[in-house]
Short mmCIF file of C-alpha atoms and ligand atoms in Angstrom, two decimals:
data_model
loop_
_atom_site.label_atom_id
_atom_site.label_comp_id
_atom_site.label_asym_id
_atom_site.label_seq_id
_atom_site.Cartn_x
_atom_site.Cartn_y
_atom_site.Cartn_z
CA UNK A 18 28.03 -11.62 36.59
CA UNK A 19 30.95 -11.20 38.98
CA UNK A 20 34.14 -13.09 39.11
CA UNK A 21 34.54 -13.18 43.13
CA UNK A 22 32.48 -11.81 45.67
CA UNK A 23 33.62 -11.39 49.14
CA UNK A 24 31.37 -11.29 51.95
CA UNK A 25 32.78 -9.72 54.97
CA UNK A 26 35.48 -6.98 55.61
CA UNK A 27 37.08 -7.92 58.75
CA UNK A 28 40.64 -8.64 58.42
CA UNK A 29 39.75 -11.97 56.14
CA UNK A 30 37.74 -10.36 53.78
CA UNK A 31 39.67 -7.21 52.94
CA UNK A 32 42.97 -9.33 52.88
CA UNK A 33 41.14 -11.58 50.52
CA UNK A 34 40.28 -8.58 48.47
CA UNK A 35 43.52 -7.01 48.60
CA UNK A 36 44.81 -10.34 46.66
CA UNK A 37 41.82 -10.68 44.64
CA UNK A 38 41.86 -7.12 43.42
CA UNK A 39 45.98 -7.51 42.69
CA UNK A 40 45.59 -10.53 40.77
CA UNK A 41 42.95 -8.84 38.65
CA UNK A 42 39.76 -10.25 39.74
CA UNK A 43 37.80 -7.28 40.01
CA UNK A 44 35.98 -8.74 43.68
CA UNK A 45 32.78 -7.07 44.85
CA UNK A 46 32.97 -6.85 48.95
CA UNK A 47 29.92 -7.15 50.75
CA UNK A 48 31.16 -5.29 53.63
CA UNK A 49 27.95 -5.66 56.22
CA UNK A 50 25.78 -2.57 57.63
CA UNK A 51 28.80 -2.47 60.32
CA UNK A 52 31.94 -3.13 57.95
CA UNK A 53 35.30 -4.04 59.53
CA UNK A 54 34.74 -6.63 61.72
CA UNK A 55 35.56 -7.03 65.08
CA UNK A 56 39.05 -4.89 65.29
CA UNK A 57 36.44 -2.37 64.95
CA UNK A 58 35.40 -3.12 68.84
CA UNK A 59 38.34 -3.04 70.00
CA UNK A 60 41.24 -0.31 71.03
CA UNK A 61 44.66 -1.17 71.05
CA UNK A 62 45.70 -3.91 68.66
CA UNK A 63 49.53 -4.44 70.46
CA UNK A 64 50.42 -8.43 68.17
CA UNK A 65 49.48 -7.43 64.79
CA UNK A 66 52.98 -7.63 63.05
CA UNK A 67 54.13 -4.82 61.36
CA UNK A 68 53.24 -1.70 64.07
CA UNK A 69 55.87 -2.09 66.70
CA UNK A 70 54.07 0.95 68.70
CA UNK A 71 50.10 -1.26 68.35
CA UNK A 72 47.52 0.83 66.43
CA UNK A 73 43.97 1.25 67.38
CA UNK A 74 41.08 -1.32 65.53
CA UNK A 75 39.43 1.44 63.88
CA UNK A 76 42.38 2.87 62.51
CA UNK A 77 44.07 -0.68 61.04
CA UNK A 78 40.53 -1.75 59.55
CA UNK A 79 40.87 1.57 57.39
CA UNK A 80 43.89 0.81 56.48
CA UNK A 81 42.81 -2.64 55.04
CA UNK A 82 39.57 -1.26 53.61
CA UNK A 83 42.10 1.45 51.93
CA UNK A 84 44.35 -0.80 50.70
CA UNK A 85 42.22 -3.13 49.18
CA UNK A 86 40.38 0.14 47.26
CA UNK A 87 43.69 1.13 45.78
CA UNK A 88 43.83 -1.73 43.54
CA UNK A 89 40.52 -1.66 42.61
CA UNK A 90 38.04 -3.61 45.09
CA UNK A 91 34.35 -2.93 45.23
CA UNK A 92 33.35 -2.53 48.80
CA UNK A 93 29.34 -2.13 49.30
CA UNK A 94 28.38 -1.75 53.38
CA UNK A 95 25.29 -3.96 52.86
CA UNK A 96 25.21 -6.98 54.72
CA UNK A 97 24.20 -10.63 52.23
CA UNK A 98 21.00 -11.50 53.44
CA UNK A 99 20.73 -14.82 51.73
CA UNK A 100 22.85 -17.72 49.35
CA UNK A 101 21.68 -19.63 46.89
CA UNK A 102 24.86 -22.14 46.43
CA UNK A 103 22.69 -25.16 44.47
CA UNK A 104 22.88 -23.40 41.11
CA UNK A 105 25.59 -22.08 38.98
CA UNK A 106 26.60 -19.13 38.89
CA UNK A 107 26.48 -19.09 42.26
CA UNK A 108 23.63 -16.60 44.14
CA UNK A 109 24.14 -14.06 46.80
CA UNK A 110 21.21 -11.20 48.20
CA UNK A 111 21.09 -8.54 49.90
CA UNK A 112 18.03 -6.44 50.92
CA UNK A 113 18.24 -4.60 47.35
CA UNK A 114 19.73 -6.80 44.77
CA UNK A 115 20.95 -10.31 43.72
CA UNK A 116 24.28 -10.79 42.45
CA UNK A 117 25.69 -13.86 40.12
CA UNK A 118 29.41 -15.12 40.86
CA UNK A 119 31.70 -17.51 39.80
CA UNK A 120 33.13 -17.73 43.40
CA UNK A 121 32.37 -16.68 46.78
CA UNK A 122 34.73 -15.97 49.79
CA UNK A 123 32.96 -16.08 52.80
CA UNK A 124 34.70 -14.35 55.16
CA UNK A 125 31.81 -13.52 57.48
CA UNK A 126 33.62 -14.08 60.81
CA UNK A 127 31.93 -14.31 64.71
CA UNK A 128 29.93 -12.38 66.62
CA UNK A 129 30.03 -12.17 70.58
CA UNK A 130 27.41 -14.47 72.73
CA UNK A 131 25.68 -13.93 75.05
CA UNK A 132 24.80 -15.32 78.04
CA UNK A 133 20.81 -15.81 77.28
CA UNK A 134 19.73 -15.26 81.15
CA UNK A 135 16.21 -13.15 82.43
CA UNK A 136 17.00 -8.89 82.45
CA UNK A 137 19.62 -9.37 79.98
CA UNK A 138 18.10 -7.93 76.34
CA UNK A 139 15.65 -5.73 78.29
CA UNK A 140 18.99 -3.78 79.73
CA UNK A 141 21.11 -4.21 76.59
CA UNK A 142 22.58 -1.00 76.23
CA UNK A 143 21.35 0.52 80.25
CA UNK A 144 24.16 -1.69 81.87
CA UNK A 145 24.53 -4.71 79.70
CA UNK A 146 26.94 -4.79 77.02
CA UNK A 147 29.75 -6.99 74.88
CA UNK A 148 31.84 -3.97 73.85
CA UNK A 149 33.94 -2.43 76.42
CA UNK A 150 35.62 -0.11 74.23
CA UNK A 151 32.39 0.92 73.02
CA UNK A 152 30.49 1.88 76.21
CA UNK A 153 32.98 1.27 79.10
CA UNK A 154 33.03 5.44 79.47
CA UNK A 155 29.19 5.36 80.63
CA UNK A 156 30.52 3.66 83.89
CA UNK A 157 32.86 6.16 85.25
CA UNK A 158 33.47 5.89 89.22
CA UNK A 159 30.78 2.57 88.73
CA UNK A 160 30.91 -1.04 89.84
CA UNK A 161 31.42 -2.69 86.43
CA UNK A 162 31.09 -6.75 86.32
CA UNK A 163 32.94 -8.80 83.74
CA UNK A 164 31.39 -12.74 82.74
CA UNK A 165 33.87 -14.95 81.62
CA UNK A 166 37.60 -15.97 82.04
CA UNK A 167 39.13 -16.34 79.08
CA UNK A 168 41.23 -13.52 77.26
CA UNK A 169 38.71 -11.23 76.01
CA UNK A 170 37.45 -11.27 79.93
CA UNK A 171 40.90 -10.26 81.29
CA UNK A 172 41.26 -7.63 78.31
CA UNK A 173 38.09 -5.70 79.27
CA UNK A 174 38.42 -5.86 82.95
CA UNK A 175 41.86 -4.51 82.55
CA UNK A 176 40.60 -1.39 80.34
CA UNK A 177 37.34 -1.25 82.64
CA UNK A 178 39.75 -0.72 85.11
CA UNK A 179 40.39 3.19 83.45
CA UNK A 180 36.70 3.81 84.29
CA UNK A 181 34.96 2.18 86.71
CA UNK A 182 35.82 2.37 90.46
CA UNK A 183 35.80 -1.64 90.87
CA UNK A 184 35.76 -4.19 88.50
CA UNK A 185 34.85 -7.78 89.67
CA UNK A 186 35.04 -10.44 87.17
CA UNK A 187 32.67 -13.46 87.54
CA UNK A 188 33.89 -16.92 86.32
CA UNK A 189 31.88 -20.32 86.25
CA UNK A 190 35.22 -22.35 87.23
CA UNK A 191 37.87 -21.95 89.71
CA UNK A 192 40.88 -21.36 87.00
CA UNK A 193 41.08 -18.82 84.14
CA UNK A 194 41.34 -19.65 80.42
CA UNK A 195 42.93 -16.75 79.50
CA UNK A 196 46.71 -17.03 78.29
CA UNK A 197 48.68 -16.49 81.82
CA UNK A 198 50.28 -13.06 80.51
CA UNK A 199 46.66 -11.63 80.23
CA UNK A 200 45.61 -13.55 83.46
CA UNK A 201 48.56 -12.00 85.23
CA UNK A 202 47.70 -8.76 84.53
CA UNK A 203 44.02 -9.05 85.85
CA UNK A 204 45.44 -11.08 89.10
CA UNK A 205 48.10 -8.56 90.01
CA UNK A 206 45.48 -5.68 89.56
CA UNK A 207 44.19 -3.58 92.67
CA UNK A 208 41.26 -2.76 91.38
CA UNK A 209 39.94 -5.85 89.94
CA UNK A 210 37.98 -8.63 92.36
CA UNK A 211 37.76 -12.19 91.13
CA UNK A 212 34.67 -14.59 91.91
CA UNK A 213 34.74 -17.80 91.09
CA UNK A 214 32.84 -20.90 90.77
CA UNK A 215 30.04 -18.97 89.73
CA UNK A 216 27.00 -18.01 87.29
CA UNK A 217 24.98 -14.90 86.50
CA UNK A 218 21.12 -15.95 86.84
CA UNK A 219 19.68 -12.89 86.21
CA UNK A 220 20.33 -9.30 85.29
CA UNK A 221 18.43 -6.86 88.36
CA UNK A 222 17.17 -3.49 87.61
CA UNK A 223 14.99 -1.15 85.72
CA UNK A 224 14.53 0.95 83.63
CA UNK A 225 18.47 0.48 84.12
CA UNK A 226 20.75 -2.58 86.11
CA UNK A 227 21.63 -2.20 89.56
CA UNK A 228 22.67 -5.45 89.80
CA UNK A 229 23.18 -9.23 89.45
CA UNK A 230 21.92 -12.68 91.07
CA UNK A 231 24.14 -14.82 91.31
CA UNK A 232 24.42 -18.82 92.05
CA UNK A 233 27.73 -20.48 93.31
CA UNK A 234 28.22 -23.95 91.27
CA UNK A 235 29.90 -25.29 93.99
CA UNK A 236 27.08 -25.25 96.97
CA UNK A 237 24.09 -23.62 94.80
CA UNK A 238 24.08 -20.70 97.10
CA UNK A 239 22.02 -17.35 95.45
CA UNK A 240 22.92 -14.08 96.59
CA UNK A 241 22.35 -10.47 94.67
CA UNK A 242 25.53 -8.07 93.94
CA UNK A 243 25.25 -4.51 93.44
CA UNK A 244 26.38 -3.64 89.95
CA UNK A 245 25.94 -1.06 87.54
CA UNK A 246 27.35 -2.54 84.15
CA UNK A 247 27.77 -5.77 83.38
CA UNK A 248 30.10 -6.49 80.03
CA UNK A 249 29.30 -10.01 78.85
CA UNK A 250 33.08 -11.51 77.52
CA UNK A 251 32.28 -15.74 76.61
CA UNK A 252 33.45 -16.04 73.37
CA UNK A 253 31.98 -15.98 69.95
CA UNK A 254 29.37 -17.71 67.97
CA UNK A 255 30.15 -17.78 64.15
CA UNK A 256 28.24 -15.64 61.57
CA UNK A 257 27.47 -18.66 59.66
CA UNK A 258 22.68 -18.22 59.51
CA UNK A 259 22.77 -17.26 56.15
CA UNK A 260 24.91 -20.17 55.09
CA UNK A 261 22.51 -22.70 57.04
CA UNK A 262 21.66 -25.89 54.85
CA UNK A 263 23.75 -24.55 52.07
CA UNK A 264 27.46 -25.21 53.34
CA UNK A 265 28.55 -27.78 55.28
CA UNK A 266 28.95 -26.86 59.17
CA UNK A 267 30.42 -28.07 62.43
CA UNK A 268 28.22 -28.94 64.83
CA UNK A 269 29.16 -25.50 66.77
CA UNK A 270 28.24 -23.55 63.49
CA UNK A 271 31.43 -23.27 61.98
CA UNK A 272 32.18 -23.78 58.07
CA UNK A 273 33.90 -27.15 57.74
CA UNK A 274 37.36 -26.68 55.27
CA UNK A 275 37.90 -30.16 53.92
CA UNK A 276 40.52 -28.78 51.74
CA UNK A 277 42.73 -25.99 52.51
CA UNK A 278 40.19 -22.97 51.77
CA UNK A 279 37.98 -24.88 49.72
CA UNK A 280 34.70 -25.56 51.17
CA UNK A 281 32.60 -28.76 50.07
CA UNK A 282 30.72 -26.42 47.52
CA UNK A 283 32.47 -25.99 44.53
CA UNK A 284 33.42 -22.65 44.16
CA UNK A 285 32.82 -21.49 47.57
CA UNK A 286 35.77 -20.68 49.68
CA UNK A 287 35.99 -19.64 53.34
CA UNK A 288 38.64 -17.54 55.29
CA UNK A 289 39.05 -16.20 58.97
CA UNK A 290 37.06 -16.44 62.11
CA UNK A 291 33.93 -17.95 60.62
CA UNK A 292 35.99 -21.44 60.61
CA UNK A 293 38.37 -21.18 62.90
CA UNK A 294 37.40 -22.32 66.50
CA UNK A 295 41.04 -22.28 67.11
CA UNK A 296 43.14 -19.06 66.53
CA UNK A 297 40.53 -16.55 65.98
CA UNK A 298 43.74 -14.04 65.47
CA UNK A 299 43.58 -10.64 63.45
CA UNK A 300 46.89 -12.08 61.53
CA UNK A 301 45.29 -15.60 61.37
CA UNK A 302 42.47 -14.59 59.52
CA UNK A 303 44.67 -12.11 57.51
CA UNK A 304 46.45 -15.01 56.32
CA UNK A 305 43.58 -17.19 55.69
CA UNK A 306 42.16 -14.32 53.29
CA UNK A 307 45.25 -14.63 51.01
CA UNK A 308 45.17 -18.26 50.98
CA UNK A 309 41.54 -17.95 50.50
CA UNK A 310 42.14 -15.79 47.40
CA UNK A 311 44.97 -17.23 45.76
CA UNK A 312 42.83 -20.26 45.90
CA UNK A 313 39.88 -18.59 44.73
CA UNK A 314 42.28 -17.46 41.53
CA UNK A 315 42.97 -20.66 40.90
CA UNK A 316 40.09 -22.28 40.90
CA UNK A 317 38.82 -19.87 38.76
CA UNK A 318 41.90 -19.87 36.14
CA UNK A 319 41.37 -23.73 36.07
CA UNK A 320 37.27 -23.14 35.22
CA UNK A 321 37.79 -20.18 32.17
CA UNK A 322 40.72 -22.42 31.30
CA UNK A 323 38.14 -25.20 30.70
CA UNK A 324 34.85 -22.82 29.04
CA UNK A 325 37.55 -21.56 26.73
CA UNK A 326 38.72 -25.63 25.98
CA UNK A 327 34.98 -26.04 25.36
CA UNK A 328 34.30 -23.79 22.69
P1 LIG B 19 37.27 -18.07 75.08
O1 LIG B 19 38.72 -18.26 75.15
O2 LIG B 19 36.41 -19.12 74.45
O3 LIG B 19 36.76 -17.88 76.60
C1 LIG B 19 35.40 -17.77 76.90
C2 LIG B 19 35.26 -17.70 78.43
O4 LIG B 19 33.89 -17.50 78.73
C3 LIG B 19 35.71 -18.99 79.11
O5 LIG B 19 36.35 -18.69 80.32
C4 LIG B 19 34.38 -19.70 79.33
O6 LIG B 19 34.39 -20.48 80.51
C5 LIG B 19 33.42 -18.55 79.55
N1 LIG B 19 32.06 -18.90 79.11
C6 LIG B 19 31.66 -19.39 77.91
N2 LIG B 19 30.33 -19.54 77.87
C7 LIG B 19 29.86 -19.16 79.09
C8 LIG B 19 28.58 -19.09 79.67
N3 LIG B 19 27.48 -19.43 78.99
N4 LIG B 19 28.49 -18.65 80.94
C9 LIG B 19 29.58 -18.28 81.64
N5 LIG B 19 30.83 -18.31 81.15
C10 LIG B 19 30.97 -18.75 79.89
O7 LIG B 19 36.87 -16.72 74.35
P2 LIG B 19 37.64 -15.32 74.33
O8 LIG B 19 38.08 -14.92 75.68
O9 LIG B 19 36.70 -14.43 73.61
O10 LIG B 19 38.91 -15.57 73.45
C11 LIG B 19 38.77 -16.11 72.14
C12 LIG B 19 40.14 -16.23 71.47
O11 LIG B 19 40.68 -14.93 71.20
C13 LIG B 19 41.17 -16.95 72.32
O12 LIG B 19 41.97 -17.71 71.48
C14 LIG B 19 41.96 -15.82 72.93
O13 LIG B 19 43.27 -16.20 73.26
C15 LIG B 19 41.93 -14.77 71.83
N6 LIG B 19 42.05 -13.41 72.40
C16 LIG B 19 43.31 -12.89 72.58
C17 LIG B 19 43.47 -11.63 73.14
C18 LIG B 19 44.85 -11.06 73.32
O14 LIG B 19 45.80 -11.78 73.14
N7 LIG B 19 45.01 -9.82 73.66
C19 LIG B 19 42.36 -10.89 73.54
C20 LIG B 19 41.09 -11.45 73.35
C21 LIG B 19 40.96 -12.72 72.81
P3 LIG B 19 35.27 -21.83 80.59
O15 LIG B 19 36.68 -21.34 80.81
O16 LIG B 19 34.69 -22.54 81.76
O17 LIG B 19 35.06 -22.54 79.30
#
């Protein structure tokens, strides 16, 4: 039986088991297949507090995973597969084993969407893609297309930018969501093209993309662009399936906090990305994985408090 189990090892779980581990807990991590979360997409992370100079995703993940090893957490890189939170002890699986716990973090964060048009899965990785930093250097001297216009859009046209020899970034409004420093930057740069008022229909090509079709919102004009990537940029969806009929969720798939960490299942607790709709911040969910495990100890002192009353 464990004490705590954490599932997830983005910046929420691993701060979660940093605070676990320190307060003695002994927490098992189940990291997922691809541990460390979404900093692990990403290159330079410039507002995480603490590294004046930014340090790369990759590096700052191992630097959580390594810090929350030193005091003693258990980190497997298996992802859950299934919950069983009706019963107590509480029931988590993965493809080999089940596992008992008193309490479960579920730190499980969001994954990137996508935009569910014809062309799109049949060219996932021969043009289409959600990870700039992870395949923008295939595109060298290319014409590289961006969806979206919030942040994460502006932040991988602007390192597109390095490689391709045009970017053109295609929004379904006529104004940007992004935060106006990061729109700035994408506004006032040369070699990035905005169009706007406008959706992707289709992705064109094969076996690889050559391009898009495209409809204007506005007059529901269709017209084909010549592209060779296109990196898809519209925001997350939660990593919440598992937890489907066994948690209570928002309507947009997010795990509902009625109280502080606390979840409505007793015992289950719930830190970072995976409910927050709102901040969605490296720090945030740092900070949400402490709260999430000094509740966690807690809740737990309060329940061996009472066993121990009881015999
Ligand atoms: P986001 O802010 O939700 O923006 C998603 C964008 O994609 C919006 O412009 C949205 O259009 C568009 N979109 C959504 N679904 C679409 C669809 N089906 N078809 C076409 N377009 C679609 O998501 P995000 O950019 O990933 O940012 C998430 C959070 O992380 C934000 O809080 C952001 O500030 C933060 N972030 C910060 C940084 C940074 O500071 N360096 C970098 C990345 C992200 P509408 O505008 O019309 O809704």
């Amino acid at each position: 039986m464990e004490r705590v189990i954490i599932i997830g090892s983005g910046p929420a779980g691993l701060t979660a088991a940093v605070y676990a581990a320190r307060a003695n807990l002994n927490p098992l991590v189940l990291a997922g297949g691809l541990y460390g979360g979404q900093l692990m997409l990403t290159t330079e992370v410039e507002n995480y507090p603490g590294f004046a100079e930014g340090i790369m995703g990759p590096e700052l993940m191992e630097e959580f995973r390594k810090q929350a090893e030193r005091f003693g957490a258990r980190i497997e890189n298996v992802d859950a597969t299934s919950v069983d939170f009706s019963t107590r002890p509480l029931i988590v699986r993965t493809a080999e084993a089940e596992y008992q716990a008193k309490i479960v973090i579920i730190a499980t964060g969001a994954s990137a969407r996508w935009l569910n048009i014809p062309g799109e899965e049949k060219l996932r990785g021969r043009g289409v893609s959600t990870c700039a930093t992870c395949d923008g250097a295939f595109f060298r001297d290319k014409h590289i297309v961006v969806a979206g216009g919030g942040d994460s859009a502006m932040e991988e046209a602007l390192f597109l930018t390095r490689f391709g020899r045009k970017v053109t970034v295609i929004h379904r409004r006529d104004s940007l969501r992004a935060s106006k420093i990061m729109a700035d930057r994408a506004l006032a740069n040369d070699k990035i093209e905005f169009v706007w008022n406008t959706v992707i229909e289709e992705v064109l090509g094969a076996p690889v993309m050559t391009g898009l079709r495209l409809r204007n919102v506005m007059d529901d004009s269709v017209h084909d662009l010549a592209a060779d990537a296109l990196f898809i940029a519209i925001g997350h969806t939660p990593n919440t399936e598992i937890f489907r009929g066994q948690i209570d969720l928002d309507p947009a798939g997010y795990i509902l906090t009625p109280d502080g960490t606390a979840t409505n299942v007793t015992g289950v607790f719930v830190a970072g990305d995976v409910s927050d709709l709102r901040y969605k911040q490296a720090i945030t969910a740092a900070g949400a994985g402490c709260k999430a495990a000094m509740d966690a100890e807690k809740y737990l002192e309060a329940l061996e408090f009472s066993m121990h009353a009881a015999v």
